[in-house]
Amino acid sequence: MKLIFEKSVNGRSCTILPKCDVKQTCLDEDLERQSSLDLPQLGESDISRHYTELCKNVYGVNDGFYPLGSCTMKYNPRIDEQIASMPAFTDIHPLAPEASTEGCREVLDLAGKYLCEITGMDDMTFQPAAGAHGEFTGVLLIKQYHKARGDEKRTKIIVPDSAHGTNPATAAMCGFQVVNISSSEDGCVDLDALKAALGEDTAGLMLTNPNTLGIFDENILEITRLVHEAGGLCYYDGANLNAVMGIVRPGDMGFDCIHLNLHKTFATPHGGGGPGAGAVGCKAFLKDYLPSSAIMGSKGIQVRSFSGNFLVVVKALTYILTLGREGIPEAARNAVLNANYLMKRLEGTFEPAFERICMHEFVLGLGRFKEQTGVSALDVAKSLIDRGIHPPTMYFPLIVHEALMFEPTETESMETLDHVADVLRELYELAHKDPEYMKGAPHNAQIGRPDEVQAARNPILRWKADD
Ligand SMILES: *Cc1c(COP(=O)(O)O)cnc(C)c1O
């Protein structure tokens, strides 16, 4: 479709701005724009059509199945959005007198209390604005802890090879050396590799459980015990808590600090970089290092101003209160059930990377399928677009060859899962009959196969006038 600038016609306009009702002032000449502002010129109905067309080209969880593994693209109940748009929450200022923001502070306290209960932590901050930002905060807590004890020889953070890419990036950003350990045959932490990596220089371990393969590591208590025995701390990447919330707690697994992505599990839509919240929780012995919600007078580290993205916390609290003590674990159980149901319905077609019961997500390995048909995981993903289904996460985790990672989430109906399974089974057969057609997919989308390296390295993000 055309950009709004390309639709512009000189002289066309519509008056949508009200008359100026404040006194005009003149700026210094050197502050004034030297040339006129090059804005698109269109009538109101054309503007309206332009944005309506843009809307139709967006795909979100309310359009259809969106199984982006690790990302938890799940339905966000409308009530959470409604509560977060109440003027009592939107019309506040972080520097407003305390007496006028009591309700908002109660929201932060209550949300912190419930999330501590869900995770088995003792304290929590909502300051970090995203998951990676939360990791950065959490690993800084670990750093502060060792520093305060004068234990400065601890320079290494251990990260399994199935980890989300942000984990090693975080450890490096915090000034640690990253020690990668390989996974065992069954997709879990290789205990021997862990033991070999541990030592006097270990600051900590970063782990996701269930991991990005959708597998719950049954040795978790042994893993955290070994790290503690070596003098390190354990960090839990809880970006995605969908499989375990209300069922098992990172705190009980032996973790010392964690982050949660409220914009994955707790009712804030995400994708496209909207506001999020990477809540960071910790055990009592680390709480003095946590950011406090005020910008001044805090002992702890500061990673963002004030209390973070407050309205995201309002949504999380609404979500927790509406689901309640029974609803939270039920959502987790349904997420696990849905993932296992879909994996089972694919039996005899695409092979799972690990033949075992999965948690909230599962990974297919299309290595052998590609050898047989020439059709890659990318081709299957592109073919799903033609059938109105958003592709799953591709080529991640890195340790699975030709990976497709599905996370159906708890709110998908059996009919949807059956439909998706039928489509995937059909694509499996099509790949054997007409692989060339699949290599050309998508056939019905606006954009087919962009040059992904160019798109990532040299993205064109704004319109520029031809001179
Ligand atoms: C999404 C995710 C992150 C990063 O969260 P952002 O909000 O995107 O920074 C970290 N770890 C895991 C396992 C994730 O799924």
Short mmCIF file of C-alpha atoms and ligand atoms in Angstrom, two decimals:
data_model
loop_
_atom_site.label_atom_id
_atom_site.label_comp_id
_atom_site.label_asym_id
_atom_site.label_seq_id
_atom_site.Cartn_x
_atom_site.Cartn_y
_atom_site.Cartn_z
CA MET A 1 0.00 0.00 0.00
CA LYS A 2 1.02 3.63 -0.49
CA LEU A 3 2.47 5.74 2.31
CA ILE A 4 0.36 8.67 3.46
CA PHE A 5 3.03 10.99 2.03
CA GLU A 6 2.64 9.38 -1.38
CA LYS A 7 -1.13 9.98 -1.25
CA SER A 8 -0.64 13.67 -0.48
CA VAL A 9 -2.02 16.24 -2.95
CA ASN A 10 -0.89 19.87 -2.68
CA GLY A 11 -3.56 22.12 -1.27
CA ARG A 12 -5.82 19.34 0.07
CA SER A 13 -6.52 19.64 3.75
CA CYS A 14 -9.06 19.36 6.47
CA THR A 15 -9.39 21.53 9.53
CA ILE A 16 -9.38 19.20 12.45
CA LEU A 17 -7.47 21.38 14.89
CA PRO A 18 -9.52 23.70 17.10
CA LYS A 19 -8.68 27.41 17.07
CA CYS A 20 -5.74 28.38 19.22
CA ASP A 21 -7.02 29.66 22.56
CA VAL A 22 -3.78 30.81 24.17
CA LYS A 23 -1.78 33.97 23.55
CA GLN A 24 0.70 33.66 20.70
CA THR A 25 4.32 34.24 21.54
CA CYS A 26 7.23 34.72 19.20
CA LEU A 27 10.28 32.51 19.37
CA ASP A 28 13.79 33.75 18.80
CA GLU A 29 14.59 33.63 15.13
CA ASP A 30 17.36 31.09 15.58
CA LEU A 31 14.82 28.69 17.09
CA GLU A 32 12.48 29.00 14.15
CA ARG A 33 12.22 26.44 11.37
CA GLN A 34 13.99 27.66 8.23
CA SER A 35 11.89 25.78 5.70
CA SER A 36 8.24 24.82 5.80
CA LEU A 37 7.22 21.54 7.40
CA ASP A 38 6.61 18.87 4.78
CA LEU A 39 3.38 17.30 6.00
CA PRO A 40 1.05 15.14 3.90
CA GLN A 41 -2.01 16.98 2.61
CA LEU A 42 -5.22 14.95 2.45
CA GLY A 43 -8.93 15.31 3.06
CA GLU A 44 -10.45 13.84 6.20
CA SER A 45 -12.08 10.82 4.50
CA ASP A 46 -8.82 9.88 2.78
CA ILE A 47 -6.98 10.08 6.09
CA SER A 48 -9.65 7.90 7.67
CA ARG A 49 -9.38 5.32 4.89
CA HIS A 50 -5.61 5.34 5.09
CA TYR A 51 -5.58 4.40 8.78
CA THR A 52 -8.39 1.90 8.35
CA GLU A 53 -6.34 0.17 5.66
CA LEU A 54 -3.32 0.13 7.97
CA CYS A 55 -5.47 -1.45 10.71
CA LYS A 56 -6.53 -4.23 8.37
CA ASN A 57 -2.91 -5.09 7.67
CA VAL A 58 -2.13 -5.70 11.31
CA TYR A 59 -2.29 -9.18 12.78
CA GLY A 60 -2.77 -9.60 16.51
CA VAL A 61 -4.09 -12.11 19.04
CA ASN A 62 -7.59 -10.83 18.35
CA ASP A 63 -7.31 -11.74 14.67
CA GLY A 64 -6.38 -15.36 15.04
CA PHE A 65 -4.02 -18.03 16.33
CA TYR A 66 -0.67 -16.54 17.33
CA PRO A 67 1.54 -19.33 18.70
CA LEU A 68 4.78 -17.38 19.06
CA GLY A 69 6.68 -19.66 21.45
CA SER A 70 8.47 -18.08 24.43
CA CYS A 71 6.45 -14.90 23.84
CA THR A 72 3.07 -15.91 25.33
CA MET A 73 0.89 -14.07 22.86
CA LYS A 74 -2.31 -14.69 24.75
CA TYR A 75 -5.72 -13.10 24.96
CA ASN A 76 -5.73 -10.05 27.20
CA PRO A 77 -9.14 -9.72 28.85
CA ARG A 78 -10.92 -6.44 28.10
CA ILE A 79 -11.60 -5.72 31.74
CA ASP A 80 -7.88 -5.22 32.40
CA GLU A 81 -7.75 -2.51 29.75
CA GLN A 82 -10.93 -0.91 31.12
CA ILE A 83 -9.62 -0.67 34.66
CA ALA A 84 -6.26 0.69 33.47
CA SER A 85 -8.01 3.47 31.55
CA MET A 86 -9.87 4.82 34.60
CA PRO A 87 -8.99 8.52 35.08
CA ALA A 88 -8.05 7.82 38.70
CA PHE A 89 -5.12 5.82 37.30
CA THR A 90 -4.36 7.74 34.11
CA ASP A 91 -4.57 11.31 35.44
CA ILE A 92 -1.91 11.07 38.13
CA HIS A 93 1.55 12.53 38.28
CA PRO A 94 4.52 10.76 39.87
CA LEU A 95 5.34 13.90 41.85
CA ALA A 96 1.78 14.38 43.13
CA PRO A 97 1.52 14.68 46.94
CA GLU A 98 1.48 11.30 48.64
CA ALA A 99 -1.94 11.90 50.15
CA SER A 100 -3.49 12.07 46.67
CA THR A 101 -1.89 8.88 45.34
CA GLU A 102 -2.64 6.45 48.14
CA GLY A 103 -4.81 4.28 45.91
CA CYS A 104 -2.10 4.00 43.28
CA ARG A 105 0.48 3.05 45.87
CA GLU A 106 -1.89 0.42 47.16
CA VAL A 107 -2.08 -1.01 43.63
CA LEU A 108 1.72 -1.31 43.56
CA ASP A 109 1.83 -2.86 47.03
CA LEU A 110 -0.95 -5.35 46.36
CA ALA A 111 0.41 -6.37 42.96
CA GLY A 112 3.84 -6.83 44.55
CA LYS A 113 2.36 -8.89 47.36
CA TYR A 114 0.44 -11.23 45.04
CA LEU A 115 3.33 -11.64 42.63
CA CYS A 116 5.67 -12.40 45.53
CA GLU A 117 3.22 -15.06 46.64
CA ILE A 118 3.03 -16.51 43.11
CA THR A 119 6.82 -16.58 42.72
CA GLY A 120 7.96 -17.32 46.27
CA MET A 121 9.92 -14.06 46.55
CA ASP A 122 10.00 -11.60 49.47
CA ASP A 123 10.10 -8.27 47.70
CA MET A 124 9.52 -6.84 44.24
CA THR A 125 10.10 -3.73 42.12
CA PHE A 126 8.14 -2.65 39.05
CA GLN A 127 10.73 -0.20 37.85
CA PRO A 128 12.23 -2.11 34.88
CA ALA A 129 10.33 -1.47 31.65
CA ALA A 130 10.81 -4.85 29.96
CA GLY A 131 12.12 -8.37 30.42
CA ALA A 132 15.70 -7.68 29.36
CA HIS A 133 15.68 -4.57 31.55
CA GLY A 134 14.49 -6.75 34.45
CA GLU A 135 17.31 -9.22 33.84
CA PHE A 136 19.78 -6.36 33.89
CA THR A 137 18.36 -5.20 37.24
CA GLY A 138 18.32 -8.70 38.72
CA VAL A 139 21.87 -9.52 37.71
CA LEU A 140 23.00 -6.17 39.14
CA LEU A 141 21.51 -7.33 42.46
CA ILE A 142 23.73 -10.38 42.27
CA LYS A 143 26.70 -8.16 41.48
CA GLN A 144 25.95 -5.81 44.40
CA TYR A 145 25.58 -8.77 46.74
CA HIS A 146 29.05 -10.15 45.98
CA LYS A 147 30.56 -6.68 46.02
CA ALA A 148 29.07 -5.85 49.42
CA ARG A 149 30.68 -9.00 50.81
CA GLY A 150 34.01 -8.11 49.29
CA ASP A 151 33.82 -11.25 47.14
CA GLU A 152 35.10 -9.63 43.96
CA LYS A 153 36.65 -12.70 42.39
CA ARG A 154 33.21 -13.79 41.17
CA THR A 155 33.30 -12.66 37.55
CA LYS A 156 31.38 -15.36 35.71
CA ILE A 157 27.72 -16.08 35.03
CA ILE A 158 26.70 -19.52 33.80
CA VAL A 159 24.04 -19.69 31.05
CA PRO A 160 22.74 -22.91 29.43
CA ASP A 161 22.76 -23.08 25.64
CA SER A 162 18.95 -23.23 25.50
CA ALA A 163 18.68 -19.79 27.10
CA HIS A 164 16.88 -16.83 25.63
CA GLY A 165 19.42 -14.59 23.88
CA THR A 166 18.84 -11.80 26.37
CA ASN A 167 20.42 -13.91 29.18
CA PRO A 168 24.01 -13.95 27.93
CA ALA A 169 23.56 -10.38 26.68
CA THR A 170 22.47 -9.28 30.17
CA ALA A 171 25.35 -11.00 31.92
CA ALA A 172 27.80 -9.33 29.52
CA MET A 173 26.12 -5.92 29.94
CA CYS A 174 26.56 -6.26 33.71
CA GLY A 175 30.26 -6.81 33.19
CA PHE A 176 30.35 -10.57 33.70
CA GLN A 177 32.02 -13.19 31.61
CA VAL A 178 29.44 -15.61 30.15
CA VAL A 179 30.05 -19.32 30.57
CA ASN A 180 27.89 -21.32 28.20
CA ILE A 181 27.00 -24.87 29.23
CA SER A 182 25.47 -27.42 26.91
CA SER A 183 22.18 -29.20 27.46
CA SER A 184 21.97 -32.93 27.97
CA GLU A 185 20.28 -35.36 25.57
CA ASP A 186 16.90 -34.79 27.19
CA GLY A 187 17.03 -30.99 26.78
CA CYS A 188 17.81 -30.25 30.45
CA VAL A 189 20.88 -28.83 32.18
CA ASP A 190 23.80 -31.24 31.90
CA LEU A 191 24.77 -31.67 35.56
CA ASP A 192 28.34 -32.68 34.74
CA ALA A 193 28.79 -29.63 32.53
CA LEU A 194 27.38 -27.49 35.34
CA LYS A 195 29.71 -28.99 37.94
CA ALA A 196 32.68 -28.46 35.65
CA ALA A 197 31.73 -24.81 35.12
CA LEU A 198 31.20 -23.99 38.81
CA GLY A 199 34.02 -22.56 40.87
CA GLU A 200 35.24 -19.74 43.08
CA ASP A 201 34.73 -17.31 40.19
CA THR A 202 31.02 -18.17 39.75
CA ALA A 203 28.81 -15.17 40.45
CA GLY A 204 25.64 -16.97 39.48
CA LEU A 205 23.50 -18.97 37.09
CA MET A 206 20.70 -17.70 34.84
CA LEU A 207 18.00 -20.24 34.07
CA THR A 208 14.50 -20.56 32.65
CA ASN A 209 12.38 -23.42 33.98
CA PRO A 210 10.46 -24.73 32.13
CA ASN A 211 13.17 -23.90 29.61
CA THR A 212 12.77 -22.60 26.08
CA LEU A 213 12.32 -26.16 24.84
CA GLY A 214 9.14 -26.35 26.92
CA ILE A 215 10.73 -28.83 29.31
CA PHE A 216 10.62 -28.64 33.10
CA ASP A 217 14.05 -29.50 34.49
CA GLU A 218 13.45 -32.15 37.13
CA ASN A 219 16.92 -31.66 38.59
CA ILE A 220 16.18 -28.09 39.50
CA LEU A 221 16.70 -28.50 43.26
CA GLU A 222 20.05 -30.19 42.64
CA ILE A 223 21.04 -27.46 40.17
CA THR A 224 20.33 -24.57 42.54
CA ARG A 225 21.97 -26.45 45.44
CA LEU A 226 25.16 -26.93 43.43
CA VAL A 227 25.30 -23.23 42.49
CA HIS A 228 24.74 -22.13 46.09
CA GLU A 229 27.33 -24.60 47.35
CA ALA A 230 29.86 -22.96 45.01
CA GLY A 231 28.95 -19.53 46.45
CA GLY A 232 26.92 -18.30 43.47
CA LEU A 233 23.35 -17.04 43.29
CA CYS A 234 20.51 -18.30 41.08
CA TYR A 235 18.60 -16.05 38.69
CA TYR A 236 15.25 -17.17 37.28
CA ASP A 237 14.17 -15.86 33.90
CA GLY A 238 10.42 -15.84 34.48
CA ALA A 239 9.56 -13.86 31.35
CA ASN A 240 7.03 -16.53 30.64
CA LEU A 241 5.32 -17.91 33.74
CA ASN A 242 2.36 -19.41 31.94
CA ALA A 243 3.16 -23.05 32.64
CA VAL A 244 3.82 -22.77 36.36
CA MET A 245 1.97 -19.81 37.88
CA GLY A 246 0.05 -20.93 40.95
CA ILE A 247 1.58 -24.41 40.69
CA VAL A 248 5.31 -24.25 41.47
CA ARG A 249 7.29 -21.26 42.62
CA PRO A 250 10.79 -20.21 41.53
CA GLY A 251 11.48 -19.31 45.17
CA ASP A 252 10.83 -22.92 46.17
CA MET A 253 13.05 -24.17 43.35
CA GLY A 254 15.96 -22.37 45.03
CA PHE A 255 16.11 -19.15 43.02
CA ASP A 256 17.28 -15.93 44.70
CA CYS A 257 15.96 -13.39 42.22
CA ILE A 258 13.70 -13.38 39.21
CA HIS A 259 12.02 -11.23 36.64
CA LEU A 260 8.53 -11.56 35.22
CA ASN A 261 7.26 -10.10 31.97
CA LEU A 262 3.91 -8.65 32.97
CA HIS A 263 3.51 -8.03 29.23
CA LYS A 264 3.55 -11.75 28.49
CA THR A 265 1.85 -13.64 31.28
CA PHE A 266 -0.08 -10.91 33.10
CA ALA A 267 -2.46 -9.26 30.65
CA THR A 268 -0.53 -6.54 28.84
CA PRO A 269 -0.47 -6.96 25.06
CA HIS A 270 3.00 -6.93 23.57
CA GLY A 271 4.87 -6.98 20.32
CA GLY A 272 5.97 -3.91 18.45
CA GLY A 273 7.66 -2.53 21.54
CA GLY A 274 4.69 -1.21 23.49
CA PRO A 275 5.05 -0.41 27.18
CA GLY A 276 5.84 -3.42 29.31
CA ALA A 277 7.01 -4.20 32.81
CA GLY A 278 9.85 -6.49 33.80
CA ALA A 279 8.97 -6.87 37.47
CA VAL A 280 11.97 -8.01 39.51
CA GLY A 281 11.53 -10.03 42.69
CA CYS A 282 14.12 -11.21 45.16
CA LYS A 283 14.62 -13.01 48.45
CA ALA A 284 14.87 -10.89 51.61
CA PHE A 285 18.68 -10.89 51.73
CA LEU A 286 18.82 -8.98 48.40
CA LYS A 287 16.03 -6.50 48.98
CA ASP A 288 18.23 -3.58 50.06
CA TYR A 289 19.68 -3.46 46.55
CA LEU A 290 16.28 -3.28 44.85
CA PRO A 291 15.35 0.03 43.25
CA SER A 292 12.89 1.91 45.41
CA SER A 293 10.04 3.66 43.68
CA ALA A 294 11.27 7.20 44.41
CA ILE A 295 13.97 8.73 42.22
CA MET A 296 15.74 10.37 45.13
CA GLY A 297 16.88 9.04 48.43
CA SER A 298 17.03 5.40 47.38
CA LYS A 299 19.77 3.13 48.61
CA GLY A 300 19.24 0.66 45.83
CA ILE A 301 20.12 0.87 42.15
CA GLN A 302 17.93 2.97 39.88
CA VAL A 303 17.12 1.66 36.42
CA ARG A 304 14.24 3.91 35.46
CA SER A 305 12.36 6.90 36.83
CA PHE A 306 9.64 6.57 39.47
CA SER A 307 7.59 3.35 39.59
CA GLY A 308 8.00 2.11 36.04
CA ASN A 309 5.06 1.62 33.68
CA PHE A 310 2.36 1.91 36.32
CA LEU A 311 -0.66 1.13 34.12
CA VAL A 312 0.86 -2.22 33.19
CA VAL A 313 0.88 -3.07 36.89
CA VAL A 314 -2.79 -2.03 37.13
CA LYS A 315 -3.59 -4.54 34.38
CA ALA A 316 -1.57 -7.29 36.07
CA LEU A 317 -3.35 -6.74 39.38
CA THR A 318 -6.76 -6.75 37.66
CA TYR A 319 -5.84 -9.97 35.90
CA ILE A 320 -4.72 -11.64 39.13
CA LEU A 321 -7.82 -10.50 41.04
CA THR A 322 -10.24 -11.63 38.32
CA LEU A 323 -8.65 -15.07 37.99
CA GLY A 324 -8.09 -15.52 41.71
CA ARG A 325 -6.45 -18.33 43.60
CA GLU A 326 -8.23 -21.02 41.56
CA GLY A 327 -8.09 -19.29 38.18
CA ILE A 328 -4.33 -18.68 38.06
CA PRO A 329 -3.29 -22.37 38.31
CA GLU A 330 -6.19 -23.33 36.07
CA ALA A 331 -4.86 -21.02 33.34
CA ALA A 332 -1.44 -22.66 33.73
CA ARG A 333 -2.90 -26.17 33.50
CA ASN A 334 -4.88 -25.26 30.39
CA ALA A 335 -1.79 -23.75 28.76
CA VAL A 336 0.06 -27.03 29.34
CA LEU A 337 -2.91 -29.11 28.20
CA ASN A 338 -3.31 -27.09 24.99
CA ALA A 339 0.37 -27.41 24.09
CA ASN A 340 0.33 -31.17 24.67
CA TYR A 341 -2.93 -31.56 22.73
CA LEU A 342 -1.56 -29.76 19.68
CA MET A 343 1.75 -31.65 19.84
CA LYS A 344 -0.16 -34.96 20.03
CA ARG A 345 -2.43 -34.02 17.11
CA LEU A 346 0.67 -33.60 14.94
CA GLU A 347 1.89 -37.12 15.59
CA GLY A 348 3.07 -38.87 12.44
CA THR A 349 3.88 -35.56 10.72
CA PHE A 350 6.36 -32.96 11.96
CA GLU A 351 8.57 -34.43 14.69
CA PRO A 352 8.94 -32.86 18.13
CA ALA A 353 12.56 -32.11 19.04
CA PHE A 354 12.02 -34.04 22.28
CA GLU A 355 9.60 -36.96 22.59
CA ARG A 356 8.11 -36.23 25.98
CA ILE A 357 5.29 -34.43 27.68
CA CYS A 358 5.83 -30.71 27.28
CA MET A 359 4.90 -27.73 29.40
CA HIS A 360 3.28 -24.61 27.88
CA GLU A 361 5.17 -24.87 24.60
CA PHE A 362 6.87 -27.42 22.38
CA VAL A 363 9.53 -27.35 19.71
CA LEU A 364 9.38 -29.19 16.40
CA GLY A 365 12.65 -30.08 14.71
CA LEU A 366 12.24 -30.06 10.92
CA GLY A 367 15.80 -31.15 10.13
CA ARG A 368 14.87 -34.57 8.73
CA PHE A 369 11.74 -33.21 7.04
CA LYS A 370 13.89 -30.65 5.22
CA GLU A 371 16.30 -33.33 4.05
CA GLN A 372 13.40 -35.35 2.65
CA THR A 373 11.40 -32.56 1.01
CA GLY A 374 13.73 -29.58 0.62
CA VAL A 375 11.10 -27.55 2.46
CA SER A 376 12.47 -25.58 5.42
CA ALA A 377 10.96 -24.41 8.69
CA LEU A 378 10.82 -20.94 7.13
CA ASP A 379 8.79 -22.25 4.17
CA VAL A 380 6.29 -23.89 6.54
CA ALA A 381 6.03 -20.69 8.56
CA LYS A 382 5.43 -18.63 5.41
CA SER A 383 2.78 -21.10 4.24
CA LEU A 384 0.91 -20.65 7.53
CA ILE A 385 0.54 -16.94 6.72
CA ASP A 386 -1.44 -17.86 3.58
CA ARG A 387 -3.81 -19.84 5.77
CA GLY A 388 -4.47 -17.00 8.23
CA ILE A 389 -2.27 -18.36 10.99
CA HIS A 390 0.60 -16.41 12.51
CA PRO A 391 3.88 -18.36 12.28
CA PRO A 392 5.36 -19.82 15.45
CA THR A 393 8.79 -18.75 16.68
CA MET A 394 11.38 -19.90 14.14
CA TYR A 395 14.98 -21.07 14.43
CA PHE A 396 14.92 -20.75 18.21
CA PRO A 397 16.10 -22.26 20.50
CA LEU A 398 19.36 -22.37 18.59
CA ILE A 399 20.18 -25.92 19.67
CA VAL A 400 17.33 -27.41 17.60
CA HIS A 401 17.92 -27.74 13.89
CA GLU A 402 15.13 -26.13 11.76
CA ALA A 403 13.13 -25.30 14.89
CA LEU A 404 9.49 -24.26 15.03
CA MET A 405 8.36 -23.41 18.53
CA PHE A 406 4.63 -23.43 19.30
CA GLU A 407 2.96 -21.90 22.33
CA PRO A 408 -0.80 -22.14 21.92
CA THR A 409 -1.65 -20.54 25.35
CA GLU A 410 -4.58 -21.37 27.61
CA THR A 411 -7.38 -19.44 25.99
CA GLU A 412 -7.39 -21.26 22.63
CA SER A 413 -10.40 -23.48 22.09
CA MET A 414 -10.23 -27.12 21.04
CA GLU A 415 -11.77 -26.14 17.68
CA THR A 416 -8.94 -23.68 17.02
CA LEU A 417 -6.30 -26.23 17.97
CA ASP A 418 -7.95 -28.85 15.74
CA HIS A 419 -8.02 -26.39 12.85
CA VAL A 420 -4.33 -25.54 13.30
CA ALA A 421 -3.42 -29.23 13.51
CA ASP A 422 -5.36 -29.91 10.29
CA VAL A 423 -3.60 -27.04 8.51
CA LEU A 424 -0.18 -28.27 9.65
CA ARG A 425 -0.97 -31.84 8.59
CA GLU A 426 -2.07 -30.51 5.19
CA LEU A 427 1.19 -28.54 4.85
CA TYR A 428 3.19 -31.63 5.76
CA GLU A 429 1.57 -33.49 2.86
CA LEU A 430 1.84 -30.54 0.49
CA ALA A 431 5.58 -30.37 1.15
CA HIS A 432 5.92 -33.92 -0.16
CA LYS A 433 3.75 -33.27 -3.23
CA ASP A 434 4.57 -29.69 -4.24
CA PRO A 435 7.63 -28.41 -2.38
CA GLU A 436 8.23 -25.64 -4.93
CA TYR A 437 4.88 -24.06 -4.15
CA MET A 438 5.76 -23.90 -0.46
CA LYS A 439 9.15 -22.39 -1.19
CA GLY A 440 7.31 -19.51 -2.88
CA ALA A 441 4.94 -18.87 0.05
CA PRO A 442 3.33 -16.63 1.12
CA HIS A 443 1.26 -16.23 -2.02
CA ASN A 444 -1.47 -13.98 -0.58
CA ALA A 445 0.40 -11.57 1.68
CA GLN A 446 1.32 -7.92 1.06
CA ILE A 447 4.95 -8.68 1.70
CA GLY A 448 6.39 -12.03 0.70
CA ARG A 449 10.00 -12.62 1.56
CA PRO A 450 11.87 -9.46 2.46
CA ASP A 451 15.64 -9.59 2.52
CA GLU A 452 15.82 -10.26 6.24
CA VAL A 453 19.45 -9.27 6.67
CA GLN A 454 18.88 -5.94 4.90
CA ALA A 455 15.62 -5.42 6.80
CA ALA A 456 17.42 -5.93 10.12
CA ARG A 457 20.64 -4.09 9.30
CA ASN A 458 19.35 -1.21 7.17
CA PRO A 459 15.71 -0.75 8.00
CA ILE A 460 13.94 2.17 6.31
CA LEU A 461 11.92 3.53 9.17
CA ARG A 462 10.90 6.95 7.89
CA TRP A 463 9.82 8.59 4.70
CA LYS A 464 12.20 11.00 3.03
CA ALA A 465 11.17 13.48 0.37
CA ASP A 466 12.91 13.33 -3.00
CA ASP A 467 14.75 16.59 -3.37
C1 LIG B 1 10.64 -12.41 26.06
C2 LIG B 1 11.70 -13.03 26.86
C3 LIG B 1 12.72 -12.23 27.42
C4 LIG B 1 12.90 -10.74 27.12
O1 LIG B 1 11.80 -9.93 27.43
P1 LIG B 1 11.65 -8.48 26.73
O2 LIG B 1 10.48 -7.84 27.42
O3 LIG B 1 11.41 -8.75 25.29
O4 LIG B 1 12.92 -7.73 26.96
C5 LIG B 1 13.65 -12.86 28.21
N1 LIG B 1 13.60 -14.20 28.43
C6 LIG B 1 12.64 -14.98 27.92
C7 LIG B 1 12.64 -16.47 28.21
C8 LIG B 1 11.66 -14.44 27.10
O5 LIG B 1 10.71 -15.22 26.56
#
